[in-house]
PDB file of C-alpha atoms in Angstrom:
ATOM      1  CA  MET Q   1       0.000   0.000   0.000  1.00 71.00           C
ATOM      2  CA  PHE Q   2       1.504   3.301  -1.141  1.00 78.00           C
ATOM      3  CA  VAL Q   3       0.794   6.536   0.730  1.00 83.00           C
ATOM      4  CA  THR Q   4       2.447   9.687  -0.642  1.00 84.00           C
ATOM      5  CA  GLU Q   5       2.746  12.970   1.227  1.00 87.00           C
ATOM      6  CA  LYS Q   6       4.225  16.086  -0.389  1.00 87.00           C
ATOM      7  CA  LEU Q   7       6.144  18.214   2.091  1.00 84.00           C
ATOM      8  CA  LYS Q   8       7.974  21.507   1.896  1.00 83.00           C
ATOM      9  CA  SER Q   9      11.435  20.254   0.965  1.00 84.00           C
ATOM     10  CA  PHE Q  10      10.802  16.621  -0.007  1.00 88.00           C
ATOM     11  CA  SER Q  11       8.088  14.035  -0.612  1.00 91.00           C
ATOM     12  CA  TRP Q  12       7.448  11.058   1.642  1.00 92.00           C
ATOM     13  CA  VAL Q  13       6.326   7.718   0.243  1.00 92.00           C
ATOM     14  CA  ASN Q  14       5.201   5.223   2.882  1.00 91.00           C
ATOM     15  CA  VAL Q  15       4.885   1.590   1.751  1.00 90.00           C
ATOM     16  CA  GLY Q  16       3.277  -0.613   4.393  1.00 85.00           C
ATOM     17  CA  ASN Q  17       2.610  -4.327   4.122  1.00 85.00           C
ATOM     18  CA  PRO Q  18       3.675  -4.370   0.427  1.00 85.00           C
ATOM     19  CA  ASP Q  19       2.671  -7.009  -2.089  1.00 84.00           C
ATOM     20  CA  HIS Q  20       4.311  -8.106  -5.350  1.00 84.00           C
ATOM     21  CA  GLU Q  21       2.865  -5.167  -7.314  1.00 88.00           C
ATOM     22  CA  ASP Q  22       4.207  -2.681  -4.781  1.00 86.00           C
ATOM     23  CA  PHE Q  23       7.719  -4.075  -5.147  1.00 86.00           C
ATOM     24  CA  GLU Q  24       7.450  -3.917  -8.924  1.00 88.00           C
ATOM     25  CA  LYS Q  25       6.433  -0.268  -8.605  1.00 89.00           C
ATOM     26  CA  LEU Q  26       9.447   0.410  -6.401  1.00 88.00           C
ATOM     27  CA  GLN Q  27      11.676  -1.071  -9.097  1.00 88.00           C
ATOM     28  CA  THR Q  28      10.120   0.545 -12.167  1.00 88.00           C
ATOM     29  CA  GLU Q  29       8.890   3.923 -10.916  1.00 88.00           C
ATOM     30  CA  TYR Q  30      11.330   4.661  -8.076  1.00 87.00           C
ATOM     31  CA  LYS Q  31      14.341   2.804  -9.523  1.00 88.00           C
ATOM     32  CA  ILE Q  32      15.046   0.792  -6.388  1.00 89.00           C
ATOM     33  CA  ASP Q  33      17.609  -1.951  -6.916  1.00 88.00           C
ATOM     34  CA  GLU Q  34      16.491  -5.588  -6.759  1.00 86.00           C
ATOM     35  CA  ASP Q  35      19.060  -6.390  -4.041  1.00 86.00           C
ATOM     36  CA  THR Q  36      17.660  -3.589  -1.899  1.00 87.00           C
ATOM     37  CA  ILE Q  37      14.159  -5.001  -2.318  1.00 86.00           C
ATOM     38  CA  SER Q  38      15.342  -8.495  -1.341  1.00 85.00           C
ATOM     39  CA  ASP Q  39      16.822  -6.980   1.822  1.00 84.00           C
ATOM     40  CA  ILE Q  40      13.484  -5.332   2.569  1.00 83.00           C
ATOM     41  CA  LEU Q  41      11.769  -8.706   2.275  1.00 81.00           C
ATOM     42  CA  ASP Q  42      14.120 -10.326   4.808  1.00 87.00           C
ATOM     43  CA  PRO Q  43      12.495 -10.296   8.289  1.00 87.00           C
ATOM     44  CA  ASP Q  44      15.910 -10.900   9.923  1.00 89.00           C
ATOM     45  CA  GLU Q  45      17.649  -7.960   8.254  1.00 91.00           C
ATOM     46  CA  GLN Q  46      19.891  -6.168  10.750  1.00 92.00           C
ATOM     47  CA  PRO Q  47      20.243  -2.386  11.191  1.00 94.00           C
ATOM     48  CA  ARG Q  48      22.794  -0.822   8.851  1.00 92.00           C
ATOM     49  CA  ILE Q  49      23.391   1.885   6.241  1.00 93.00           C
ATOM     50  CA  GLU Q  50      24.038   1.236   2.560  1.00 91.00           C
ATOM     51  CA  VAL Q  51      25.033   3.788  -0.070  1.00 88.00           C
ATOM     52  CA  GLU Q  52      23.880   3.210  -3.645  1.00 85.00           C
ATOM     53  CA  ASP Q  53      24.443   5.375  -6.734  1.00 82.00           C
ATOM     54  CA  ASP Q  54      21.126   7.259  -6.628  1.00 86.00           C
ATOM     55  CA  TYR Q  55      19.986   6.766  -3.035  1.00 89.00           C
ATOM     56  CA  LYS Q  56      20.955   5.689   0.461  1.00 92.00           C
ATOM     57  CA  VAL Q  57      19.324   2.957   2.536  1.00 94.00           C
ATOM     58  CA  ILE Q  58      18.945   3.042   6.322  1.00 95.00           C
ATOM     59  CA  ILE Q  59      17.600  -0.097   7.990  1.00 95.00           C
ATOM     60  CA  VAL Q  60      16.476   0.074  11.616  1.00 96.00           C
ATOM     61  CA  ARG Q  61      14.449  -2.333  13.740  1.00 95.00           C
ATOM     62  CA  PHE Q  62      11.370  -1.417  15.754  1.00 94.00           C
ATOM     63  CA  PRO Q  63       9.346  -3.404  18.344  1.00 93.00           C
ATOM     64  CA  ILE Q  64       6.071  -4.958  17.285  1.00 90.00           C
ATOM     65  CA  ILE Q  65       3.477  -7.479  18.473  1.00 85.00           C
ATOM     66  CA  ASN Q  66       3.044 -10.228  15.912  1.00 74.00           C
ATOM     67  CA  ARG Q  67       0.991 -13.357  16.602  1.00 65.00           C
ATOM     68  CA  GLU Q  68       2.368 -15.101  13.501  1.00 64.00           C
ATOM     69  CA  THR Q  69       5.813 -15.683  15.018  1.00 62.00           C
ATOM     70  CA  ASP Q  70       7.081 -17.910  17.826  1.00 60.00           C
ATOM     71  CA  THR Q  71       7.902 -14.859  19.928  1.00 67.00           C
ATOM     72  CA  LEU Q  72       4.862 -12.591  20.249  1.00 78.00           C
ATOM     73  CA  TRP Q  73       6.854  -9.483  21.209  1.00 85.00           C
ATOM     74  CA  HIS Q  74       9.646  -9.166  18.664  1.00 87.00           C
ATOM     75  CA  THR Q  75      11.173  -6.666  16.211  1.00 92.00           C
ATOM     76  CA  GLU Q  76      10.722  -5.918  12.520  1.00 92.00           C
ATOM     77  CA  PRO Q  77      13.050  -4.109  10.081  1.00 93.00           C
ATOM     78  CA  LEU Q  78      12.058  -0.697   8.716  1.00 94.00           C
ATOM     79  CA  SER Q  79      13.841   0.396   5.554  1.00 93.00           C
ATOM     80  CA  ILE Q  80      14.310   4.125   4.945  1.00 94.00           C
ATOM     81  CA  ILE Q  81      15.357   4.876   1.364  1.00 93.00           C
ATOM     82  CA  TYR Q  82      16.154   8.511   0.706  1.00 91.00           C
ATOM     83  CA  SER Q  83      17.446  10.553  -2.219  1.00 89.00           C
ATOM     84  CA  THR Q  84      17.714  14.264  -2.945  1.00 85.00           C
ATOM     85  CA  SER Q  85      13.982  14.993  -2.984  1.00 87.00           C
ATOM     86  CA  ARG Q  86      12.333  11.871  -1.620  1.00 92.00           C
ATOM     87  CA  VAL Q  87      12.129   9.624   1.453  1.00 93.00           C
ATOM     88  CA  ILE Q  88      10.636   6.145   1.060  1.00 93.00           C
ATOM     89  CA  THR Q  89       9.811   4.065   4.126  1.00 93.00           C
ATOM     90  CA  VAL Q  90       9.131   0.373   3.516  1.00 92.00           C
ATOM     91  CA  CYS Q  91       8.047  -2.171   6.117  1.00 90.00           C
ATOM     92  CA  ARG Q  92       6.789  -5.737   5.782  1.00 86.00           C
ATOM     93  CA  LYS Q  93       4.201  -4.969   8.490  1.00 82.00           C
ATOM     94  CA  ARG Q  94       2.332  -1.779   9.184  1.00 81.00           C
ATOM     95  CA  CYS Q  95       4.528   0.576  11.208  1.00 85.00           C
ATOM     96  CA  ASP Q  96       2.062   2.530  13.366  1.00 86.00           C
ATOM     97  CA  LEU Q  97       4.693   4.770  14.934  1.00 88.00           C
ATOM     98  CA  LEU Q  98       5.117   6.596  11.594  1.00 89.00           C
ATOM     99  CA  ASP Q  99       1.613   7.997  12.104  1.00 86.00           C
ATOM    100  CA  LYS Q 100       2.748   9.719  15.299  1.00 87.00           C
ATOM    101  CA  ILE Q 101       5.261  11.960  13.529  1.00 88.00           C
ATOM    102  CA  LYS Q 102       3.759  15.442  13.224  1.00 87.00           C
ATOM    103  CA  LYS Q 103       3.962  17.603  10.139  1.00 83.00           C
ATOM    104  CA  ASP Q 104       6.253  20.162  11.786  1.00 84.00           C
ATOM    105  CA  GLU Q 105       8.677  17.295  12.483  1.00 83.00           C
ATOM    106  CA  LYS Q 106       9.101  16.670   8.743  1.00 85.00           C
ATOM    107  CA  THR Q 107      10.847  19.927   7.831  1.00 86.00           C
ATOM    108  CA  THR Q 108      13.912  18.285   6.232  1.00 89.00           C
ATOM    109  CA  ARG Q 109      14.810  14.767   5.163  1.00 90.00           C
ATOM    110  CA  GLU Q 110      17.438  14.450   7.864  1.00 91.00           C
ATOM    111  CA  GLU Q 111      15.207  15.669  10.689  1.00 92.00           C
ATOM    112  CA  PHE Q 112      12.386  13.413   9.498  1.00 92.00           C
ATOM    113  CA  ILE Q 113      14.662  10.352   9.516  1.00 93.00           C
ATOM    114  CA  LEU Q 114      16.026  11.241  12.961  1.00 94.00           C
ATOM    115  CA  ASN Q 115      12.469  11.665  14.237  1.00 93.00           C
ATOM    116  CA  ILE Q 116      11.658   8.162  12.987  1.00 95.00           C
ATOM    117  CA  ILE Q 117      14.607   6.742  14.935  1.00 95.00           C
ATOM    118  CA  TYR Q 118      13.610   8.794  17.990  1.00 94.00           C
ATOM    119  CA  TYR Q 119      10.045   7.459  17.954  1.00 94.00           C
ATOM    120  CA  ILE Q 120      11.390   3.915  17.515  1.00 95.00           C
ATOM    121  CA  ALA Q 121      13.619   4.378  20.577  1.00 95.00           C
ATOM    122  CA  GLU Q 122      10.643   5.722  22.512  1.00 94.00           C
ATOM    123  CA  SER Q 123       8.512   2.742  21.484  1.00 94.00           C
ATOM    124  CA  TYR Q 124      11.142   0.336  22.860  1.00 95.00           C
ATOM    125  CA  LEU Q 125      10.728   1.903  26.304  1.00 93.00           C
ATOM    126  CA  ARG Q 126       6.942   1.656  26.071  1.00 92.00           C
ATOM    127  CA  PHE Q 127       7.029  -1.997  25.009  1.00 92.00           C
ATOM    128  CA  LEU Q 128       9.535  -2.823  27.746  1.00 92.00           C
ATOM    129  CA  LYS Q 129       7.169  -1.448  30.388  1.00 91.00           C
ATOM    130  CA  GLU Q 130       4.392  -3.679  29.027  1.00 89.00           C
ATOM    131  CA  LEU Q 131       6.700  -6.690  29.072  1.00 89.00           C
ATOM    132  CA  ASN Q 132       7.682  -5.958  32.655  1.00 88.00           C
ATOM    133  CA  LYS Q 133       3.992  -5.999  33.607  1.00 88.00           C
ATOM    134  CA  ARG Q 134       3.736  -9.494  32.107  1.00 86.00           C
ATOM    135  CA  VAL Q 135       6.742 -10.590  34.164  1.00 87.00           C
ATOM    136  CA  LEU Q 136       5.187  -9.291  37.388  1.00 85.00           C
ATOM    137  CA  GLU Q 137       1.835 -10.944  36.563  1.00 85.00           C
ATOM    138  CA  SER Q 138       3.547 -14.272  35.875  1.00 82.00           C
ATOM    139  CA  LYS Q 139       5.569 -13.917  39.084  1.00 81.00           C
ATOM    140  CA  GLN Q 140       2.431 -13.336  41.135  1.00 83.00           C
ATOM    141  CA  ALA Q 141       0.724 -16.317  39.503  1.00 80.00           C
ATOM    142  CA  LEU Q 142       3.754 -18.515  40.219  1.00 75.00           C
ATOM    143  CA  LEU Q 143       3.737 -17.456  43.866  1.00 77.00           C
ATOM    144  CA  GLU Q 144       0.205 -18.825  44.135  1.00 77.00           C
ATOM    145  CA  ARG Q 145       0.851 -21.974  42.120  1.00 75.00           C
ATOM    146  CA  VAL Q 146       3.631 -23.111  39.803  1.00 72.00           C
ATOM    147  CA  ARG Q 147       2.084 -23.621  36.383  1.00 74.00           C
ATOM    148  CA  ARG Q 148       3.710 -24.555  33.098  1.00 74.00           C
ATOM    149  CA  ARG Q 149       2.104 -21.705  31.134  1.00 79.00           C
ATOM    150  CA  ASN Q 150       3.488 -19.073  33.525  1.00 78.00           C
ATOM    151  CA  LEU Q 151       7.004 -20.460  33.185  1.00 77.00           C
ATOM    152  CA  LEU Q 152       6.617 -20.466  29.377  1.00 79.00           C
ATOM    153  CA  ALA Q 153       5.430 -16.845  29.543  1.00 82.00           C
ATOM    154  CA  LEU Q 154       8.655 -15.912  31.329  1.00 83.00           C
ATOM    155  CA  LEU Q 155      10.651 -17.761  28.674  1.00 83.00           C
ATOM    156  CA  GLU Q 156       8.879 -15.795  25.930  1.00 86.00           C
ATOM    157  CA  VAL Q 157       9.649 -12.511  27.680  1.00 88.00           C
ATOM    158  CA  GLU Q 158      13.300 -13.536  27.981  1.00 87.00           C
ATOM    159  CA  ASN Q 159      13.418 -14.176  24.219  1.00 88.00           C
ATOM    160  CA  SER Q 160      11.829 -10.764  23.610  1.00 90.00           C
ATOM    161  CA  TYR Q 161      14.468  -9.069  25.779  1.00 92.00           C
ATOM    162  CA  THR Q 162      17.189 -10.705  23.670  1.00 91.00           C
ATOM    163  CA  LEU Q 163      15.584  -9.516  20.424  1.00 92.00           C
ATOM    164  CA  TYR Q 164      15.078  -6.012  21.819  1.00 94.00           C
ATOM    165  CA  MET Q 165      18.678  -5.725  22.946  1.00 95.00           C
ATOM    166  CA  ALA Q 166      19.913  -6.753  19.490  1.00 94.00           C
ATOM    167  CA  GLY Q 167      17.593  -4.230  17.794  1.00 94.00           C
ATOM    168  CA  ILE Q 168      18.557  -1.393  20.150  1.00 96.00           C
ATOM    169  CA  LYS Q 169      22.292  -1.982  19.719  1.00 95.00           C
ATOM    170  CA  GLY Q 170      21.880  -2.087  15.948  1.00 95.00           C
ATOM    171  CA  ASN Q 171      19.958   1.209  15.970  1.00 95.00           C
ATOM    172  CA  VAL Q 172      22.672   2.825  18.120  1.00 95.00           C
ATOM    173  CA  ALA Q 173      25.262   1.743  15.541  1.00 95.00           C
ATOM    174  CA  VAL Q 174      23.138   3.348  12.791  1.00 95.00           C
ATOM    175  CA  LEU Q 175      22.977   6.606  14.775  1.00 94.00           C
ATOM    176  CA  ASP Q 176      26.760   6.593  15.168  1.00 93.00           C
ATOM    177  CA  LYS Q 177      27.205   6.217  11.412  1.00 93.00           C
ATOM    178  CA  LEU Q 178      24.667   8.952  10.665  1.00 92.00           C
ATOM    179  CA  GLU Q 179      26.519  11.300  12.989  1.00 90.00           C
ATOM    180  CA  LYS Q 180      29.771  10.641  11.128  1.00 88.00           C
ATOM    181  CA  MET Q 181      28.131  10.824   7.697  1.00 87.00           C
ATOM    182  CA  ARG Q 182      29.168  13.999   5.959  1.00 82.00           C
ATOM    183  CA  GLY Q 183      26.375  16.512   5.490  1.00 81.00           C
ATOM    184  CA  PHE Q 184      23.657  14.545   7.298  1.00 86.00           C
ATOM    185  CA  VAL Q 185      23.528  16.440  10.600  1.00 86.00           C
ATOM    186  CA  LYS Q 186      23.423  19.975   9.219  1.00 83.00           C
ATOM    187  CA  SER Q 187      21.366  22.011  11.680  1.00 86.00           C
ATOM    188  CA  GLU Q 188      21.254  22.459  15.422  1.00 88.00           C
ATOM    189  CA  ASP Q 189      17.771  20.904  15.495  1.00 88.00           C
ATOM    190  CA  ALA Q 190      19.140  17.795  13.791  1.00 89.00           C
ATOM    191  CA  GLU Q 191      21.919  17.596  16.377  1.00 91.00           C
ATOM    192  CA  ASP Q 192      19.364  17.861  19.196  1.00 92.00           C
ATOM    193  CA  LEU Q 193      17.212  15.144  17.597  1.00 92.00           C
ATOM    194  CA  LEU Q 194      20.184  12.825  17.221  1.00 93.00           C
ATOM    195  CA  GLU Q 195      21.165  13.390  20.846  1.00 94.00           C
ATOM    196  CA  ASP Q 196      17.576  12.812  22.042  1.00 94.00           C
ATOM    197  CA  ALA Q 197      17.376   9.574  20.063  1.00 94.00           C
ATOM    198  CA  ARG Q 198      20.718   8.474  21.495  1.00 94.00           C
ATOM    199  CA  ILE Q 199      19.512   9.192  25.048  1.00 95.00           C
ATOM    200  CA  GLU Q 200      16.296   7.222  24.501  1.00 94.00           C
ATOM    201  CA  LEU Q 201      18.215   4.251  23.100  1.00 95.00           C
ATOM    202  CA  ALA Q 202      20.684   4.409  26.013  1.00 95.00           C
ATOM    203  CA  GLN Q 203      17.766   4.357  28.454  1.00 95.00           C
ATOM    204  CA  ALA Q 204      16.223   1.427  26.588  1.00 94.00           C
ATOM    205  CA  THR Q 205      19.545  -0.448  26.849  1.00 95.00           C
ATOM    206  CA  GLU Q 206      19.680   0.120  30.601  1.00 95.00           C
ATOM    207  CA  VAL Q 207      16.050  -0.930  31.026  1.00 94.00           C
ATOM    208  CA  VAL Q 208      16.549  -4.146  29.041  1.00 94.00           C
ATOM    209  CA  THR Q 209      19.664  -4.947  31.081  1.00 93.00           C
ATOM    210  CA  SER Q 210      17.973  -4.353  34.454  1.00 92.00           C
ATOM    211  CA  TYR Q 211      14.775  -6.191  33.450  1.00 90.00           C
ATOM    212  CA  SER Q 212      16.812  -9.131  32.132  1.00 89.00           C
ATOM    213  CA  LYS Q 213      18.689  -9.390  35.446  1.00 90.00           C
ATOM    214  CA  MET Q 214      15.430  -9.253  37.377  1.00 89.00           C
ATOM    215  CA  LEU Q 215      13.876 -11.931  35.151  1.00 87.00           C
ATOM    216  CA  LYS Q 216      16.945 -14.134  35.546  1.00 87.00           C
ATOM    217  CA  SER Q 217      16.717 -13.784  39.330  1.00 85.00           C
ATOM    218  CA  ILE Q 218      13.004 -14.723  39.270  1.00 83.00           C
ATOM    219  CA  LYS Q 219      13.679 -17.761  37.088  1.00 80.00           C
ATOM    220  CA  GLU Q 220      16.538 -18.968  39.288  1.00 80.00           C
ATOM    221  CA  THR Q 221      14.402 -18.549  42.421  1.00 79.00           C
ATOM    222  CA  PHE Q 222      11.512 -20.589  41.041  1.00 77.00           C
ATOM    223  CA  GLU Q 223      13.881 -23.202  39.631  1.00 76.00           C
ATOM    224  CA  SER Q 224      15.290 -23.630  43.150  1.00 76.00           C
ATOM    225  CA  VAL Q 225      11.779 -23.875  44.579  1.00 76.00           C
ATOM    226  CA  ILE Q 226      10.795 -26.494  41.986  1.00 74.00           C
ATOM    227  CA  ASN Q 227      13.953 -28.515  42.705  1.00 77.00           C
ATOM    228  CA  MET Q 228      13.312 -28.353  46.460  1.00 75.00           C
ATOM    229  CA  ASP Q 229       9.711 -29.492  45.982  1.00 72.00           C
ATOM    230  CA  SER Q 230      10.828 -32.323  43.711  1.00 76.00           C
ATOM    231  CA  ASN Q 231      13.412 -33.496  46.239  1.00 77.00           C
ATOM    232  CA  MET Q 232      10.814 -33.346  49.013  1.00 74.00           C
ATOM    233  CA  TYR Q 233       8.345 -35.456  47.036  1.00 75.00           C
ATOM    234  CA  VAL Q 234      11.052 -37.982  46.168  1.00 78.00           C
ATOM    235  CA  ASN Q 235      12.016 -38.236  49.860  1.00 72.00           C
ATOM    236  CA  ARG Q 236       8.393 -38.764  50.847  1.00 72.00           C
ATOM    237  CA  LEU Q 237       7.888 -41.488  48.257  1.00 76.00           C
ATOM    238  CA  THR Q 238      11.104 -43.178  49.362  1.00 75.00           C
ATOM    239  CA  MET Q 239      10.155 -43.149  53.049  1.00 71.00           C
ATOM    240  CA  TRP Q 240       6.632 -44.375  52.360  1.00 73.00           C
ATOM    241  CA  SER Q 241       8.127 -47.228  50.342  1.00 77.00           C
ATOM    242  CA  ILE Q 242      10.283 -48.130  53.355  1.00 70.00           C
ATOM    243  CA  ILE Q 243       7.299 -47.912  55.733  1.00 68.00           C
ATOM    244  CA  LEU Q 244       5.125 -50.121  53.519  1.00 71.00           C
ATOM    245  CA  ALA Q 245       7.972 -52.605  53.141  1.00 73.00           C
ATOM    246  CA  VAL Q 246       7.950 -53.367  56.897  1.00 66.00           C
ATOM    247  CA  PRO Q 247       4.621 -55.277  57.021  1.00 68.00           C
ATOM    248  CA  THR Q 248       5.428 -56.917  53.703  1.00 73.00           C
ATOM    249  CA  VAL Q 249       8.654 -58.371  55.128  1.00 70.00           C
ATOM    250  CA  VAL Q 250       6.969 -59.588  58.339  1.00 65.00           C
ATOM    251  CA  VAL Q 251       3.987 -61.154  56.558  1.00 66.00           C
ATOM    252  CA  GLY Q 252       6.255 -62.708  53.935  1.00 70.00           C
ATOM    253  CA  PHE Q 253       8.425 -64.163  56.656  1.00 65.00           C
ATOM    254  CA  TYR Q 254       5.466 -65.807  58.344  1.00 61.00           C
ATOM    255  CA  GLY Q 255       4.242 -67.052  54.985  1.00 64.00           C
ATOM    256  CA  MET Q 256       7.308 -69.227  54.520  1.00 64.00           C
ATOM    257  CA  ASN Q 257       7.033 -72.989  54.796  1.00 64.00           C
ATOM    258  CA  MET Q 258       9.179 -73.326  57.911  1.00 59.00           C
ATOM    259  CA  LYS Q 259       8.925 -73.565  61.699  1.00 63.00           C
ATOM    260  CA  LEU Q 260       8.268 -70.119  63.232  1.00 61.00           C
ATOM    261  CA  PRO Q 261       7.615 -68.879  66.787  1.00 62.00           C
ATOM    262  CA  PHE Q 262       3.958 -69.149  67.924  1.00 60.00           C
ATOM    263  CA  ALA Q 263       3.031 -70.852  64.639  1.00 59.00           C
ATOM    264  CA  GLU Q 264       0.991 -73.492  66.540  1.00 63.00           C
ATOM    265  CA  TYR Q 265      -1.101 -70.758  68.157  1.00 60.00           C
ATOM    266  CA  GLU Q 266      -2.959 -69.113  65.259  1.00 59.00           C
ATOM    267  CA  GLN Q 267      -4.760 -66.395  67.255  1.00 64.00           C
ATOM    268  CA  THR Q 268      -1.699 -65.529  69.314  1.00 68.00           C
ATOM    269  CA  ALA Q 269       0.602 -65.424  66.263  1.00 63.00           C
ATOM    270  CA  SER Q 270      -1.685 -63.135  64.284  1.00 66.00           C
ATOM    271  CA  THR Q 271      -2.116 -60.827  67.285  1.00 74.00           C
ATOM    272  CA  ILE Q 272       1.634 -60.640  67.839  1.00 70.00           C
ATOM    273  CA  LEU Q 273       2.182 -60.098  64.106  1.00 68.00           C
ATOM    274  CA  ILE Q 274      -0.276 -57.201  63.948  1.00 73.00           C
ATOM    275  CA  ALA Q 275       1.189 -55.683  67.118  1.00 78.00           C
ATOM    276  CA  ILE Q 276       4.722 -55.865  65.713  1.00 72.00           C
ATOM    277  CA  MET Q 277       3.625 -54.191  62.459  1.00 71.00           C
ATOM    278  CA  ILE Q 278       1.782 -51.424  64.330  1.00 77.00           C
ATOM    279  CA  LEU Q 279       4.787 -50.772  66.553  1.00 78.00           C
ATOM    280  CA  LEU Q 280       7.195 -50.676  63.644  1.00 70.00           C
ATOM    281  CA  LEU Q 281       4.918 -48.408  61.601  1.00 71.00           C
ATOM    282  CA  GLY Q 282       4.346 -46.102  64.559  1.00 75.00           C
ATOM    283  CA  PHE Q 283       8.044 -45.872  65.303  1.00 73.00           C
ATOM    284  CA  ALA Q 284       8.870 -45.109  61.644  1.00 67.00           C
ATOM    285  CA  MET Q 285       6.080 -42.485  61.352  1.00 70.00           C
ATOM    286  CA  PHE Q 286       7.162 -40.825  64.608  1.00 74.00           C
ATOM    287  CA  ASN Q 287      10.770 -40.456  63.442  1.00 68.00           C
ATOM    288  CA  LEU Q 288       9.813 -39.227  59.987  1.00 64.00           C
ATOM    289  CA  MET Q 289       7.335 -36.655  61.324  1.00 69.00           C
ATOM    290  CA  ARG Q 290       9.916 -35.441  63.839  1.00 69.00           C
ATOM    291  CA  ARG Q 291      12.333 -34.899  60.933  1.00 59.00           C
ATOM    292  CA  ARG Q 292       9.523 -33.330  58.810  1.00 56.00           C
ATOM    293  CA  VAL Q 293      10.073 -35.753  55.972  1.00 48.00           C
ATOM    294  CA  VAL Q 294       6.453 -36.963  55.873  1.00 48.00           C
TER     295      VAL Q 294
END
């Protein structure tokens, strides 16, 4: 889907969720190289800057919720293709954050591109806060009862943190290259935008790091709890097996075809046998309860 907006010093062409015809139009009408289009199609494309003969390509990654992937909260590449009088943004999915950029923030190509990166950095912080809420909800649910789905939710969040960190670091590298690129940061406003975007990305890096440490601590705590519970249940099963083995041994012994004490007195033998089993069971239960094993 092509959306064109004519601005004061350049025109902006936004291509969201493109199909085959849209890519053909990019090739024929806007003279975009086939290799560049193949990079746009790659969902794993990493942030970088490429310089072609007639245009430059900036690829950054932004956070998104996508139910089609294994990790619900992940990142998608956004390609920014700009020339002398045009900026083309292409994304495999719809990039909603582009709608937030106001018209007065599109004065020049450079400031517009830096605003895109700034809003992406801001969106990382917003998504991280939502992910942290999911971690706290899963933690509270695990405190009440350890469930498999809550542990899997924590695993998904951990994967999202990894993807976010990779995307943020890649975007920081792009900012560093833009700053060194000759003639890109021309005005004081552009310098301020670049610095603001850098600050937001630095904050996002710190947040991901602190949240990852907190999540790791939560996982290790519950892993220890699960291991302790497992050991306790194994100990209980072992001790109950020992307790139940006592009457089995006594009864089996009296079931042998051999001369045994009190065998000629049926009533007396059975009474003594039951008494012995009760005493042994009571003694075993008393010791196990005292040690809090049972």
